[in-house]
Amino acid sequence: MREGDLTYDDFLQRLNIQDVLIDAGYHLNRRDGLRYPSYVRTDSEGRRIRGDKFIVTQQGKCCFQAQQQKVYNIISFIKEHPHFFAEYRAGMAPDRLVNLVCNRLLNHPIEDRAARIIQPKRDIRPFDIANYDLHKFNPQDRATQKKFYPYFKSRGIDLYTQYAFHRHFCLATKHRENGAAYTNLSFPLTLPKGDGTVVGFEERGRARMDGSGSYKGKAEGSNSSEGLWIASPARTPLSEAKHVYWFESAYDAMAYYQLHQKEDKELRKAVFVSTGGSPTVEQMRGVFSVTLPARQHICFDTDLAGMDFTRNLIEEKYRVVRSIIEETPERKPYLDTIHKNMDLDGGDIELLPKEVQTSYGKFESEWEEAMSMRSSGLCAPEDIQDQVNLMDKCYREFRERLRDFLGLDKANDVSCVREQPEYPHKDWNEQLLAKQSREETVGQEPEKEENAVQEQQTRFRR
């Protein structure tokens, strides 16, 4: 970062959410009787667009849409609604857009930069597993297991976890034309609706002697857009999974399993998928096409990229569910008001049948009461929780009526679950290594105390 550049902290301190909402085309709704300011959009004739309303909270720092129960600050609002801002261009990085919008609102000039065009590699042959010598892990043969030690030791992955996933990794050696050979720990990529044919490898190299990061990538010619690492300790087929766990790397998936398998014995039956980096739309759609009724556990990293991946995955789930609803004449007006990145409850409520509107009105009233209790500082925590429980109950009742109106099977309306490693860890492998480090430290304490006692006794005898 250059001297004088503004940071996200600067944006959050100097701007409020009203500044961003107004710039995005929203207007203060003076007629609204809510306890908090609300902003709405209007059409070309100046009429309010129903269902498109944001309510401001947290002293002007955040806003939300009641039907989504999702709170935005200025950063997340810009990232999730890029099309509202003049600076947006297709393919633009979300962080770049935030910088451009916020610097303009603060009248802070920002240097323009030319777009970098990276030429794709050409003449890359499609992946062929026959080009590799494979060494597999045999749970019954310790000799086959020893070669994997340098790859898993540095990651804290124990032997029992290796046993659980042994069908889903191998050592793959490729020989170059000049006679050189290189070997990587390889996690086979397959297609969600395929026949099990391996279409690539997610690769990891040995840990370097100096402790620096090792090689990571995908094998040349891999089908990175559609292929994923798909694994289940109990060999559960993807199409029969009740729980699907999403990760950015196979190492993280194995670390998560090692951290949780003692408390959750059903974890063996789950299916773990790794995108091998940035998730693609094709990867998401491929998995959703065969696992829509399964509970989707999103276990991506906690950094900004992981947050973006999480949002993209949830939005793709919304689109897939939306695509299976039959557009009848009575449903179409409401469905047409749902933005492509929004859940089924994000349309114009006034276009729903009266009984569904009434149910939503009860939920919104209880939601407003819960927000008021939280922000007042005068209510006991148990009273707030009782109100939140009542709010959730009202939402479930509204959601059920909405599903009935849309003809959506409840089995296909399963929500996603966001699971994150403990703060301050960025990913699950980092948490596993930290846990093992703490256990080693605790284990050394009794030994230190015993040595100290022995030393005192020796001095006393002298």
Short mmCIF file of C-alpha atoms in Angstrom, two decimals:
data_model
loop_
_atom_site.label_atom_id
_atom_site.label_comp_id
_atom_site.label_asym_id
_atom_site.label_seq_id
_atom_site.Cartn_x
_atom_site.Cartn_y
_atom_site.Cartn_z
CA MET A 1 0.00 0.00 0.00
CA ARG A 2 1.32 3.41 -0.96
CA GLU A 3 1.61 6.29 1.48
CA GLY A 4 -1.62 8.27 1.59
CA ASP A 5 -3.86 5.41 0.45
CA LEU A 6 -7.05 4.95 2.47
CA THR A 7 -7.81 1.62 4.12
CA TYR A 8 -11.06 -0.21 4.89
CA ASP A 9 -10.82 1.12 8.45
CA ASP A 10 -10.73 4.66 7.04
CA PHE A 11 -13.84 3.98 4.95
CA LEU A 12 -15.75 2.51 7.90
CA GLN A 13 -14.86 5.46 10.15
CA ARG A 14 -15.48 8.29 7.69
CA LEU A 15 -18.54 7.02 5.81
CA ASN A 16 -21.94 5.83 7.01
CA ILE A 17 -24.29 3.46 5.28
CA GLN A 18 -26.69 6.27 4.29
CA ASP A 19 -23.95 7.78 2.09
CA VAL A 20 -23.62 4.51 0.21
CA LEU A 21 -27.38 3.86 -0.02
CA ILE A 22 -28.02 7.31 -1.49
CA ASP A 23 -25.19 6.85 -3.99
CA ALA A 24 -26.74 3.49 -4.96
CA GLY A 25 -30.01 5.22 -5.85
CA TYR A 26 -32.02 4.80 -2.64
CA HIS A 27 -34.13 7.53 -1.02
CA LEU A 28 -35.13 8.11 2.60
CA ASN A 29 -38.62 6.70 3.15
CA ARG A 30 -40.25 9.44 5.22
CA ARG A 31 -43.60 7.64 5.49
CA ASP A 32 -42.21 4.53 7.14
CA GLY A 33 -43.27 4.10 10.76
CA LEU A 34 -40.35 1.90 11.76
CA ARG A 35 -38.13 2.90 14.66
CA TYR A 36 -35.14 3.05 12.32
CA PRO A 37 -34.59 5.08 9.11
CA SER A 38 -35.39 3.13 5.95
CA TYR A 39 -34.35 3.69 2.34
CA VAL A 40 -36.27 2.62 -0.77
CA ARG A 41 -35.79 2.71 -4.54
CA THR A 42 -38.19 4.31 -6.99
CA ASP A 43 -38.97 3.51 -10.61
CA SER A 44 -38.75 5.86 -13.62
CA GLU A 45 -42.11 7.38 -12.68
CA GLY A 46 -41.10 8.08 -9.09
CA ARG A 47 -43.14 5.26 -7.57
CA ARG A 48 -41.66 3.16 -4.79
CA ILE A 49 -40.44 -0.30 -5.83
CA ARG A 50 -42.12 -2.67 -3.40
CA GLY A 51 -39.92 -5.15 -1.54
CA ASP A 52 -36.73 -3.15 -2.19
CA LYS A 53 -36.14 -1.51 1.20
CA PHE A 54 -33.11 -1.27 3.48
CA ILE A 55 -33.42 -0.39 7.17
CA VAL A 56 -30.52 1.48 8.80
CA THR A 57 -29.23 0.34 12.19
CA GLN A 58 -26.16 0.45 14.48
CA GLN A 59 -25.97 4.25 14.52
CA GLY A 60 -25.88 4.48 10.75
CA LYS A 61 -23.05 1.99 10.22
CA CYS A 62 -25.11 -0.92 8.89
CA CYS A 63 -28.34 -1.76 7.09
CA PHE A 64 -30.46 -4.83 6.42
CA GLN A 65 -33.43 -6.17 4.52
CA ALA A 66 -35.83 -7.73 7.01
CA GLN A 67 -36.80 -10.64 4.79
CA GLN A 68 -33.14 -11.65 4.44
CA GLN A 69 -32.12 -11.11 8.09
CA LYS A 70 -28.68 -10.18 6.72
CA VAL A 71 -26.77 -7.13 7.94
CA TYR A 72 -24.43 -5.16 5.63
CA ASN A 73 -21.79 -2.56 6.38
CA ILE A 74 -20.56 -0.23 3.64
CA ILE A 75 -17.94 -2.73 2.44
CA SER A 76 -20.21 -5.77 2.17
CA PHE A 77 -23.06 -3.69 0.69
CA ILE A 78 -20.88 -2.50 -2.21
CA LYS A 79 -19.46 -5.98 -2.80
CA GLU A 80 -22.87 -7.64 -2.89
CA HIS A 81 -24.59 -4.95 -4.99
CA PRO A 82 -21.87 -3.93 -7.48
CA HIS A 83 -24.36 -3.15 -10.26
CA PHE A 84 -25.68 -0.16 -8.23
CA PHE A 85 -22.44 1.81 -8.70
CA ALA A 86 -21.12 3.71 -11.73
CA GLU A 87 -17.55 2.40 -11.31
CA TYR A 88 -18.56 -1.23 -11.75
CA ARG A 89 -17.34 -3.11 -14.81
CA ALA A 90 -17.91 -6.79 -15.59
CA GLY A 91 -15.17 -8.92 -14.06
CA MET A 92 -13.94 -6.19 -11.72
CA ALA A 93 -12.45 -7.36 -8.42
CA PRO A 94 -14.83 -6.52 -5.51
CA ASP A 95 -12.03 -4.90 -3.48
CA ARG A 96 -11.15 -2.63 -6.40
CA LEU A 97 -14.78 -1.51 -6.65
CA VAL A 98 -14.94 -0.74 -2.91
CA ASN A 99 -11.80 1.39 -3.21
CA LEU A 100 -13.12 3.33 -6.18
CA VAL A 101 -16.59 4.01 -4.70
CA CYS A 102 -15.42 4.93 -1.19
CA ASN A 103 -12.57 7.15 -2.38
CA ARG A 104 -14.99 9.02 -4.66
CA LEU A 105 -17.50 9.52 -1.84
CA LEU A 106 -14.67 10.90 0.32
CA ASN A 107 -13.41 13.15 -2.50
CA HIS A 108 -10.08 11.38 -2.30
CA PRO A 109 -8.37 11.06 -5.71
CA ILE A 110 -7.21 7.57 -6.61
CA GLU A 111 -4.71 6.73 -9.32
CA ASP A 112 -6.21 4.99 -12.33
CA ARG A 113 -4.45 1.91 -13.60
CA ALA A 114 -4.43 0.04 -16.84
CA ALA A 115 -6.07 -3.36 -16.97
CA ARG A 116 -3.63 -6.23 -17.09
CA ILE A 117 -4.33 -8.83 -19.77
CA ILE A 118 -2.83 -12.22 -19.07
CA GLN A 119 -2.45 -14.43 -22.12
CA PRO A 120 -3.66 -17.99 -21.48
CA LYS A 121 -1.31 -20.90 -21.93
CA ARG A 122 -1.73 -22.68 -25.22
CA ASP A 123 -1.28 -26.24 -26.43
CA ILE A 124 -1.93 -27.80 -23.02
CA ARG A 125 -2.91 -31.42 -23.38
CA PRO A 126 -5.96 -32.70 -21.48
CA PHE A 127 -5.16 -34.48 -18.24
CA ASP A 128 -4.35 -38.19 -18.60
CA ILE A 129 -3.75 -40.22 -15.46
CA ALA A 130 -1.78 -42.73 -17.55
CA ASN A 131 1.04 -40.17 -17.69
CA TYR A 132 1.69 -40.64 -13.96
CA ASP A 133 3.20 -43.39 -11.81
CA LEU A 134 0.88 -43.80 -8.82
CA HIS A 135 1.79 -44.91 -5.30
CA LYS A 136 -1.27 -45.65 -3.16
CA PHE A 137 -1.76 -45.78 0.61
CA ASN A 138 -2.55 -49.31 1.86
CA PRO A 139 -3.97 -49.39 5.43
CA GLN A 140 -2.74 -52.98 5.77
CA ASP A 141 0.83 -52.31 4.67
CA ARG A 142 2.99 -49.95 6.73
CA ALA A 143 5.64 -49.91 4.01
CA THR A 144 3.28 -48.12 1.61
CA GLN A 145 2.38 -45.54 4.27
CA LYS A 146 5.91 -44.31 5.04
CA LYS A 147 6.28 -42.34 1.81
CA PHE A 148 3.31 -40.14 2.79
CA TYR A 149 4.87 -39.07 6.09
CA PRO A 150 6.66 -35.90 4.80
CA TYR A 151 3.42 -34.61 3.25
CA PHE A 152 1.09 -35.13 6.20
CA LYS A 153 3.44 -34.62 9.18
CA SER A 154 3.90 -30.89 8.56
CA ARG A 155 0.11 -30.52 8.29
CA GLY A 156 -0.67 -32.35 11.53
CA ILE A 157 -2.80 -34.97 9.74
CA ASP A 158 -2.54 -38.14 11.84
CA LEU A 159 -2.47 -41.74 10.65
CA TYR A 160 -6.10 -42.44 11.59
CA THR A 161 -7.30 -39.58 9.37
CA GLN A 162 -5.11 -40.92 6.58
CA TYR A 163 -6.77 -44.31 7.04
CA ALA A 164 -10.22 -42.69 6.77
CA PHE A 165 -9.41 -40.94 3.46
CA HIS A 166 -6.88 -43.41 2.01
CA ARG A 167 -8.98 -44.08 -1.11
CA HIS A 168 -8.95 -40.39 -1.99
CA PHE A 169 -5.24 -39.51 -2.26
CA CYS A 170 -2.04 -40.92 -3.70
CA LEU A 171 1.52 -39.99 -4.64
CA ALA A 172 1.73 -39.20 -8.35
CA THR A 173 5.07 -39.05 -10.16
CA LYS A 174 5.42 -37.50 -13.61
CA HIS A 175 8.51 -37.89 -15.77
CA ARG A 176 9.65 -34.99 -17.95
CA GLU A 177 11.08 -35.40 -21.42
CA ASN A 178 14.53 -34.35 -20.12
CA GLY A 179 14.54 -37.32 -17.74
CA ALA A 180 13.67 -35.39 -14.58
CA ALA A 181 10.82 -36.61 -12.39
CA TYR A 182 8.76 -34.92 -9.70
CA THR A 183 6.31 -36.34 -7.17
CA ASN A 184 3.39 -34.64 -5.41
CA LEU A 185 0.71 -35.66 -2.97
CA SER A 186 -2.28 -35.78 -5.30
CA PHE A 187 -6.00 -35.60 -4.59
CA PRO A 188 -7.99 -36.90 -7.61
CA LEU A 189 -10.57 -34.59 -9.17
CA THR A 190 -13.79 -36.10 -10.54
CA LEU A 191 -17.05 -34.75 -11.94
CA PRO A 192 -20.13 -34.68 -9.65
CA LYS A 193 -22.31 -36.38 -12.27
CA GLY A 194 -19.49 -38.41 -13.81
CA ASP A 195 -18.58 -42.10 -13.66
CA GLY A 196 -15.61 -41.62 -11.36
CA THR A 197 -13.09 -40.91 -14.11
CA VAL A 198 -10.22 -38.81 -12.75
CA VAL A 199 -10.07 -35.47 -14.63
CA GLY A 200 -7.16 -33.91 -12.75
CA PHE A 201 -5.21 -33.65 -9.51
CA GLU A 202 -5.18 -31.14 -6.70
CA GLU A 203 -1.46 -31.25 -5.91
CA ARG A 204 0.62 -30.53 -2.80
CA GLY A 205 4.38 -30.74 -2.52
CA ARG A 206 6.65 -31.70 0.38
CA ALA A 207 7.17 -29.17 3.15
CA ARG A 208 10.43 -27.26 2.61
CA MET A 209 13.27 -27.66 5.09
CA ASP A 210 13.23 -23.95 6.00
CA GLY A 211 9.56 -24.13 7.00
CA SER A 212 8.35 -21.96 4.13
CA GLY A 213 5.24 -22.88 2.19
CA SER A 214 5.34 -25.83 -0.18
CA TYR A 215 4.08 -26.11 -3.75
CA LYS A 216 0.35 -26.19 -4.27
CA GLY A 217 -1.64 -26.20 -7.48
CA LYS A 218 -3.35 -28.48 -9.97
CA ALA A 219 -1.88 -30.92 -12.41
CA GLU A 220 -1.36 -29.69 -15.95
CA GLY A 221 -4.46 -30.18 -18.09
CA SER A 222 -6.79 -30.68 -15.09
CA ASN A 223 -10.47 -29.87 -15.59
CA SER A 224 -10.36 -27.13 -12.95
CA SER A 225 -13.69 -25.56 -13.92
CA GLU A 226 -15.82 -28.65 -13.25
CA GLY A 227 -13.69 -31.18 -11.36
CA LEU A 228 -13.60 -31.38 -7.56
CA TRP A 229 -12.04 -33.62 -4.95
CA ILE A 230 -15.01 -35.66 -3.70
CA ALA A 231 -14.38 -37.93 -0.70
CA SER A 232 -16.28 -39.86 1.96
CA PRO A 233 -14.69 -42.09 4.64
CA ALA A 234 -17.80 -44.33 4.56
CA ARG A 235 -17.82 -44.26 0.71
CA THR A 236 -21.18 -42.47 0.62
CA PRO A 237 -22.07 -41.61 -3.00
CA LEU A 238 -22.47 -37.89 -3.62
CA SER A 239 -26.05 -38.40 -4.80
CA GLU A 240 -26.96 -40.04 -1.47
CA ALA A 241 -25.25 -37.53 0.82
CA LYS A 242 -27.27 -35.94 3.62
CA HIS A 243 -24.43 -33.58 4.52
CA VAL A 244 -21.92 -32.01 2.11
CA TYR A 245 -18.89 -30.12 3.47
CA TRP A 246 -17.19 -27.53 1.21
CA PHE A 247 -13.49 -26.60 1.51
CA GLU A 248 -10.85 -24.73 -0.48
CA SER A 249 -8.34 -27.57 -0.10
CA ALA A 250 -8.31 -31.28 0.67
CA TYR A 251 -5.88 -30.63 3.54
CA ASP A 252 -8.52 -28.44 5.22
CA ALA A 253 -11.18 -31.11 4.74
CA MET A 254 -9.00 -33.75 6.42
CA ALA A 255 -8.10 -31.32 9.22
CA TYR A 256 -11.79 -30.56 9.84
CA TYR A 257 -12.55 -34.29 10.02
CA GLN A 258 -9.70 -34.88 12.49
CA LEU A 259 -10.93 -32.03 14.71
CA HIS A 260 -14.58 -33.15 14.81
CA GLN A 261 -14.88 -36.88 14.16
CA LYS A 262 -14.73 -37.88 17.85
CA GLU A 263 -17.75 -35.72 18.73
CA ASP A 264 -19.68 -36.40 15.51
CA LYS A 265 -19.69 -40.10 14.66
CA GLU A 266 -21.98 -39.45 11.66
CA LEU A 267 -19.20 -37.43 10.03
CA ARG A 268 -17.88 -40.59 8.37
CA LYS A 269 -21.04 -40.77 6.27
CA ALA A 270 -20.72 -37.17 5.04
CA VAL A 271 -19.23 -36.19 1.70
CA PHE A 272 -16.29 -33.75 1.66
CA VAL A 273 -15.55 -31.67 -1.43
CA SER A 274 -12.57 -29.46 -2.18
CA THR A 275 -12.64 -26.90 -4.95
CA GLY A 276 -8.84 -26.74 -4.96
CA GLY A 277 -8.91 -22.94 -4.77
CA SER A 278 -11.48 -20.43 -6.03
CA PRO A 279 -14.85 -22.22 -6.48
CA THR A 280 -16.30 -21.99 -9.98
CA VAL A 281 -19.96 -21.75 -10.95
CA GLU A 282 -19.65 -25.07 -12.80
CA GLN A 283 -18.32 -26.79 -9.66
CA MET A 284 -21.19 -25.43 -7.56
CA ARG A 285 -23.89 -26.30 -10.07
CA GLY A 286 -22.44 -29.76 -10.56
CA VAL A 287 -22.65 -30.58 -6.84
CA PHE A 288 -26.05 -28.94 -6.35
CA SER A 289 -27.48 -30.85 -9.30
CA VAL A 290 -27.16 -34.12 -7.36
CA THR A 291 -27.24 -32.94 -3.70
CA LEU A 292 -29.94 -30.26 -3.50
CA PRO A 293 -31.78 -31.90 -0.55
CA ALA A 294 -28.50 -32.28 1.40
CA ARG A 295 -27.39 -29.85 4.10
CA GLN A 296 -24.56 -27.78 2.65
CA HIS A 297 -21.83 -26.96 5.20
CA ILE A 298 -19.68 -24.07 3.95
CA CYS A 299 -16.24 -24.39 5.55
CA PHE A 300 -14.22 -21.96 3.43
CA ASP A 301 -11.43 -19.81 4.92
CA THR A 302 -12.25 -16.76 7.03
CA ASP A 303 -10.28 -14.26 4.92
CA LEU A 304 -11.93 -11.87 2.43
CA ALA A 305 -11.65 -14.40 -0.40
CA GLY A 306 -13.35 -17.06 1.74
CA MET A 307 -16.15 -14.62 2.53
CA ASP A 308 -16.63 -13.98 -1.19
CA PHE A 309 -16.64 -17.72 -1.93
CA THR A 310 -19.27 -18.24 0.78
CA ARG A 311 -21.51 -15.55 -0.63
CA ASN A 312 -21.15 -16.91 -4.16
CA LEU A 313 -22.00 -20.44 -3.06
CA ILE A 314 -25.12 -19.33 -1.17
CA GLU A 315 -26.27 -17.20 -4.11
CA GLU A 316 -25.76 -20.12 -6.52
CA LYS A 317 -27.88 -22.28 -4.21
CA TYR A 318 -30.61 -19.62 -4.44
CA ARG A 319 -30.45 -19.69 -8.25
CA VAL A 320 -30.62 -23.48 -8.43
CA VAL A 321 -33.66 -23.63 -6.12
CA ARG A 322 -35.30 -20.84 -8.10
CA SER A 323 -34.78 -22.77 -11.34
CA ILE A 324 -36.82 -25.79 -10.21
CA ILE A 325 -39.96 -23.76 -9.40
CA GLU A 326 -42.67 -23.89 -12.05
CA GLU A 327 -43.63 -20.40 -13.23
CA THR A 328 -47.43 -20.49 -13.13
CA PRO A 329 -49.40 -17.29 -13.95
CA GLU A 330 -50.12 -16.63 -10.26
CA ARG A 331 -46.48 -17.14 -9.22
CA LYS A 332 -44.70 -15.32 -12.04
CA PRO A 333 -45.35 -11.70 -10.88
CA TYR A 334 -43.73 -12.46 -7.51
CA LEU A 335 -40.88 -14.53 -8.97
CA ASP A 336 -40.03 -11.74 -11.42
CA THR A 337 -39.30 -9.39 -8.50
CA ILE A 338 -36.67 -11.68 -6.93
CA HIS A 339 -33.16 -10.55 -7.81
CA LYS A 340 -30.97 -13.35 -9.19
CA ASN A 341 -28.72 -13.19 -6.10
CA MET A 342 -31.55 -13.27 -3.55
CA ASP A 343 -33.41 -15.97 -1.67
CA LEU A 344 -37.04 -16.85 -2.40
CA ASP A 345 -38.23 -14.46 0.33
CA GLY A 346 -36.57 -11.49 -1.38
CA GLY A 347 -39.41 -10.57 -3.75
CA ASP A 348 -42.22 -8.02 -3.47
CA ILE A 349 -44.25 -9.30 -0.52
CA GLU A 350 -47.36 -7.46 -1.70
CA LEU A 351 -47.54 -9.75 -4.73
CA LEU A 352 -48.07 -12.80 -2.52
CA PRO A 353 -51.50 -14.11 -1.45
CA LYS A 354 -53.05 -12.28 1.51
CA GLU A 355 -52.50 -15.12 3.99
CA VAL A 356 -48.79 -15.23 3.09
CA GLN A 357 -48.53 -11.44 3.42
CA THR A 358 -50.17 -11.62 6.85
CA SER A 359 -47.71 -14.31 7.94
CA TYR A 360 -44.79 -12.17 6.76
CA GLY A 361 -46.21 -9.13 8.58
CA LYS A 362 -46.15 -11.07 11.86
CA PHE A 363 -42.54 -12.04 11.30
CA GLU A 364 -41.45 -8.47 10.45
CA SER A 365 -43.22 -7.13 13.55
CA GLU A 366 -41.48 -9.65 15.83
CA TRP A 367 -38.18 -8.98 14.07
CA GLU A 368 -38.51 -5.25 14.70
CA GLU A 369 -39.25 -5.90 18.37
CA ALA A 370 -36.18 -8.16 18.67
CA MET A 371 -33.94 -5.47 17.12
CA SER A 372 -35.37 -2.84 19.44
CA MET A 373 -34.72 -5.02 22.51
CA ARG A 374 -31.15 -5.72 21.43
CA SER A 375 -30.26 -2.09 20.81
CA SER A 376 -31.99 -0.64 23.90
CA GLY A 377 -29.57 -2.12 26.42
CA LEU A 378 -32.46 -2.39 28.89
CA CYS A 379 -33.59 -5.99 28.31
CA ALA A 380 -32.31 -9.14 29.98
CA PRO A 381 -30.47 -11.57 27.65
CA GLU A 382 -33.03 -14.32 28.30
CA ASP A 383 -35.88 -11.98 27.35
CA ILE A 384 -34.09 -11.05 24.13
CA GLN A 385 -33.57 -14.74 23.34
CA ASP A 386 -37.27 -15.46 23.93
CA GLN A 387 -38.13 -12.71 21.45
CA VAL A 388 -35.61 -14.06 18.93
CA ASN A 389 -37.12 -17.53 19.28
CA LEU A 390 -40.58 -16.07 18.64
CA MET A 391 -39.23 -14.21 15.60
CA ASP A 392 -37.68 -17.44 14.24
CA LYS A 393 -40.95 -19.31 14.77
CA CYS A 394 -42.85 -16.66 12.81
CA TYR A 395 -40.30 -16.84 10.01
CA ARG A 396 -40.61 -20.63 9.76
CA GLU A 397 -44.38 -20.29 9.51
CA PHE A 398 -44.02 -17.67 6.78
CA ARG A 399 -41.47 -19.79 4.92
CA GLU A 400 -43.78 -22.79 4.98
CA ARG A 401 -46.64 -20.76 3.50
CA LEU A 402 -44.27 -19.31 0.89
CA ARG A 403 -43.16 -22.82 -0.12
CA ASP A 404 -46.77 -23.95 -0.43
CA PHE A 405 -47.54 -21.02 -2.73
CA LEU A 406 -44.46 -21.68 -4.89
CA GLY A 407 -45.02 -25.44 -5.01
CA LEU A 408 -41.56 -26.13 -3.59
CA ASP A 409 -40.83 -29.40 -1.84
CA LYS A 410 -39.47 -28.79 1.67
CA ALA A 411 -36.66 -31.29 0.98
CA ASN A 412 -35.27 -28.91 -1.68
CA ASP A 413 -35.44 -25.86 0.58
CA VAL A 414 -32.55 -26.82 2.87
CA SER A 415 -30.49 -23.91 4.16
CA CYS A 416 -26.71 -23.62 4.01
CA VAL A 417 -24.63 -23.64 7.21
CA ARG A 418 -21.50 -21.50 7.56
CA GLU A 419 -18.83 -23.16 9.72
CA GLN A 420 -15.66 -21.27 10.59
CA PRO A 421 -12.46 -22.20 12.42
CA GLU A 422 -11.92 -20.63 15.81
CA TYR A 423 -10.59 -17.08 15.82
CA PRO A 424 -7.90 -16.06 14.92
CA HIS A 425 -7.27 -19.05 12.64
CA LYS A 426 -7.83 -18.52 8.91
CA ASP A 427 -8.48 -22.15 8.00
CA TRP A 428 -9.07 -25.57 9.56
CA ASN A 429 -5.52 -26.84 9.04
CA GLU A 430 -4.19 -23.81 10.89
CA GLN A 431 -6.58 -24.53 13.79
CA LEU A 432 -5.50 -28.18 13.90
CA LEU A 433 -1.81 -27.25 14.07
CA ALA A 434 -2.50 -24.68 16.81
CA LYS A 435 -4.43 -27.27 18.83
CA GLN A 436 -1.57 -29.77 18.56
CA SER A 437 0.94 -27.10 19.56
CA ARG A 438 -1.07 -26.31 22.71
CA GLU A 439 -1.32 -30.00 23.61
CA GLU A 440 2.45 -30.43 23.22
CA THR A 441 3.08 -27.42 25.45
CA VAL A 442 0.75 -28.76 28.15
CA GLY A 443 2.42 -32.17 27.92
CA GLN A 444 5.84 -30.63 28.52
CA GLU A 445 4.82 -28.82 31.72
CA PRO A 446 4.78 -31.92 34.03
CA GLU A 447 8.18 -32.93 32.63
CA LYS A 448 9.62 -29.47 33.43
CA GLU A 449 8.20 -29.59 36.96
CA GLU A 450 9.63 -33.07 37.53
CA ASN A 451 13.08 -31.95 36.33
CA ALA A 452 12.94 -28.92 38.64
CA VAL A 453 12.11 -31.12 41.66
CA GLN A 454 14.93 -33.53 40.83
CA GLU A 455 17.39 -30.63 40.55
CA GLN A 456 16.32 -29.24 43.94
CA GLN A 457 16.74 -32.67 45.56
CA THR A 458 20.22 -33.02 44.05
CA ARG A 459 21.27 -29.61 45.42
CA PHE A 460 19.87 -30.51 48.86
CA ARG A 461 21.94 -33.72 49.00
CA ARG A 462 25.05 -31.77 48.05
#
